[in-house]
Amino acid sequence: MASIDDPAVRALLDGPNHAVISTLNADGSVHSTVVWQELVGGTVGINSALGRRWPTNLQRDPRITVVVYAGDNPYEYVEIQGTATSSTAGADAQINRLSSKFTGAASFEGPATDVRISFAVYPTRLNHYRN
């Protein structure tokens, strides 16, 4: 099994590669969405706004699966299963970093009414695949 410190895994997480995250809805069904991600120490950082479905799901049940795939080869990807913790502290700065990483814009231009929330995903299982 791979680790978050493996060079190929770090390269996927450090690059501007999108992630598909899966969380559990209240009825037990799976909710998946595409998000920006960043490597923060030994965790994967993701960001959203309070009140949206997947952050609400994670606040109720912290289990998550994150799949980060290479933009130039979607058959190379890392699958991370783990748990997430949330914080609004630093979430505005994080979304600006992510905006810069993924779009080149220095700041994120979202609705002024959004309250940003960040999540740190702590891996419990990690697999790296490449074809």
JSON list of C-alpha atoms in Angstrom, two decimals, residues 21 23-27 29-33 48-60 119:
[
{"chain": "A", "resi": 21, "resn": "ILE", "atom": "CA", "xyz": [-14.66, 13.33, -3.20]},
{"chain": "A", "resi": 23, "resn": "THR", "atom": "CA", "xyz": [-19.30, 11.55, 1.25]},
{"chain": "A", "resi": 24, "resn": "LEU", "atom": "CA", "xyz": [-22.37, 9.89, 2.74]},
{"chain": "A", "resi": 25, "resn": "ASN", "atom": "CA", "xyz": [-25.79, 11.53, 2.60]},
{"chain": "A", "resi": 26, "resn": "ALA", "atom": "CA", "xyz": [-28.08, 11.24, 5.63]},
{"chain": "A", "resi": 27, "resn": "ASP", "atom": "CA", "xyz": [-29.99, 8.39, 3.91]},
{"chain": "A", "resi": 29, "resn": "SER", "atom": "CA", "xyz": [-26.43, 7.11, -0.32]},
{"chain": "A", "resi": 30, "resn": "VAL", "atom": "CA", "xyz": [-23.15, 8.36, -1.74]},
{"chain": "A", "resi": 31, "resn": "HIS", "atom": "CA", "xyz": [-22.65, 11.97, -2.83]},
{"chain": "A", "resi": 32, "resn": "SER", "atom": "CA", "xyz": [-19.67, 12.66, -5.14]},
{"chain": "A", "resi": 33, "resn": "THR", "atom": "CA", "xyz": [-18.35, 15.96, -6.44]},
{"chain": "A", "resi": 48, "resn": "SER", "atom": "CA", "xyz": [-16.21, 24.70, 0.36]},
{"chain": "A", "resi": 49, "resn": "ALA", "atom": "CA", "xyz": [-18.90, 26.93, 1.80]},
{"chain": "A", "resi": 50, "resn": "LEU", "atom": "CA", "xyz": [-21.07, 26.22, 4.82]},
{"chain": "A", "resi": 51, "resn": "GLY", "atom": "CA", "xyz": [-24.51, 24.89, 3.97]},
{"chain": "A", "resi": 52, "resn": "ARG", "atom": "CA", "xyz": [-23.53, 22.96, 0.85]},
{"chain": "A", "resi": 53, "resn": "ARG", "atom": "CA", "xyz": [-24.27, 19.25, 0.72]},
{"chain": "A", "resi": 54, "resn": "TRP", "atom": "CA", "xyz": [-20.83, 17.64, 1.02]},
{"chain": "A", "resi": 55, "resn": "PRO", "atom": "CA", "xyz": [-19.58, 19.84, 3.89]},
{"chain": "A", "resi": 56, "resn": "THR", "atom": "CA", "xyz": [-22.85, 19.16, 5.72]},
{"chain": "A", "resi": 57, "resn": "ASN", "atom": "CA", "xyz": [-22.35, 15.44, 5.11]},
{"chain": "A", "resi": 58, "resn": "LEU", "atom": "CA", "xyz": [-18.80, 15.58, 6.53]},
{"chain": "A", "resi": 59, "resn": "GLN", "atom": "CA", "xyz": [-19.89, 17.50, 9.60]},
{"chain": "A", "resi": 60, "resn": "ARG", "atom": "CA", "xyz": [-22.43, 14.75, 10.32]},
{"chain": "A", "resi": 119, "resn": "PHE", "atom": "CA", "xyz": [-11.38, 20.25, 5.73]}
]
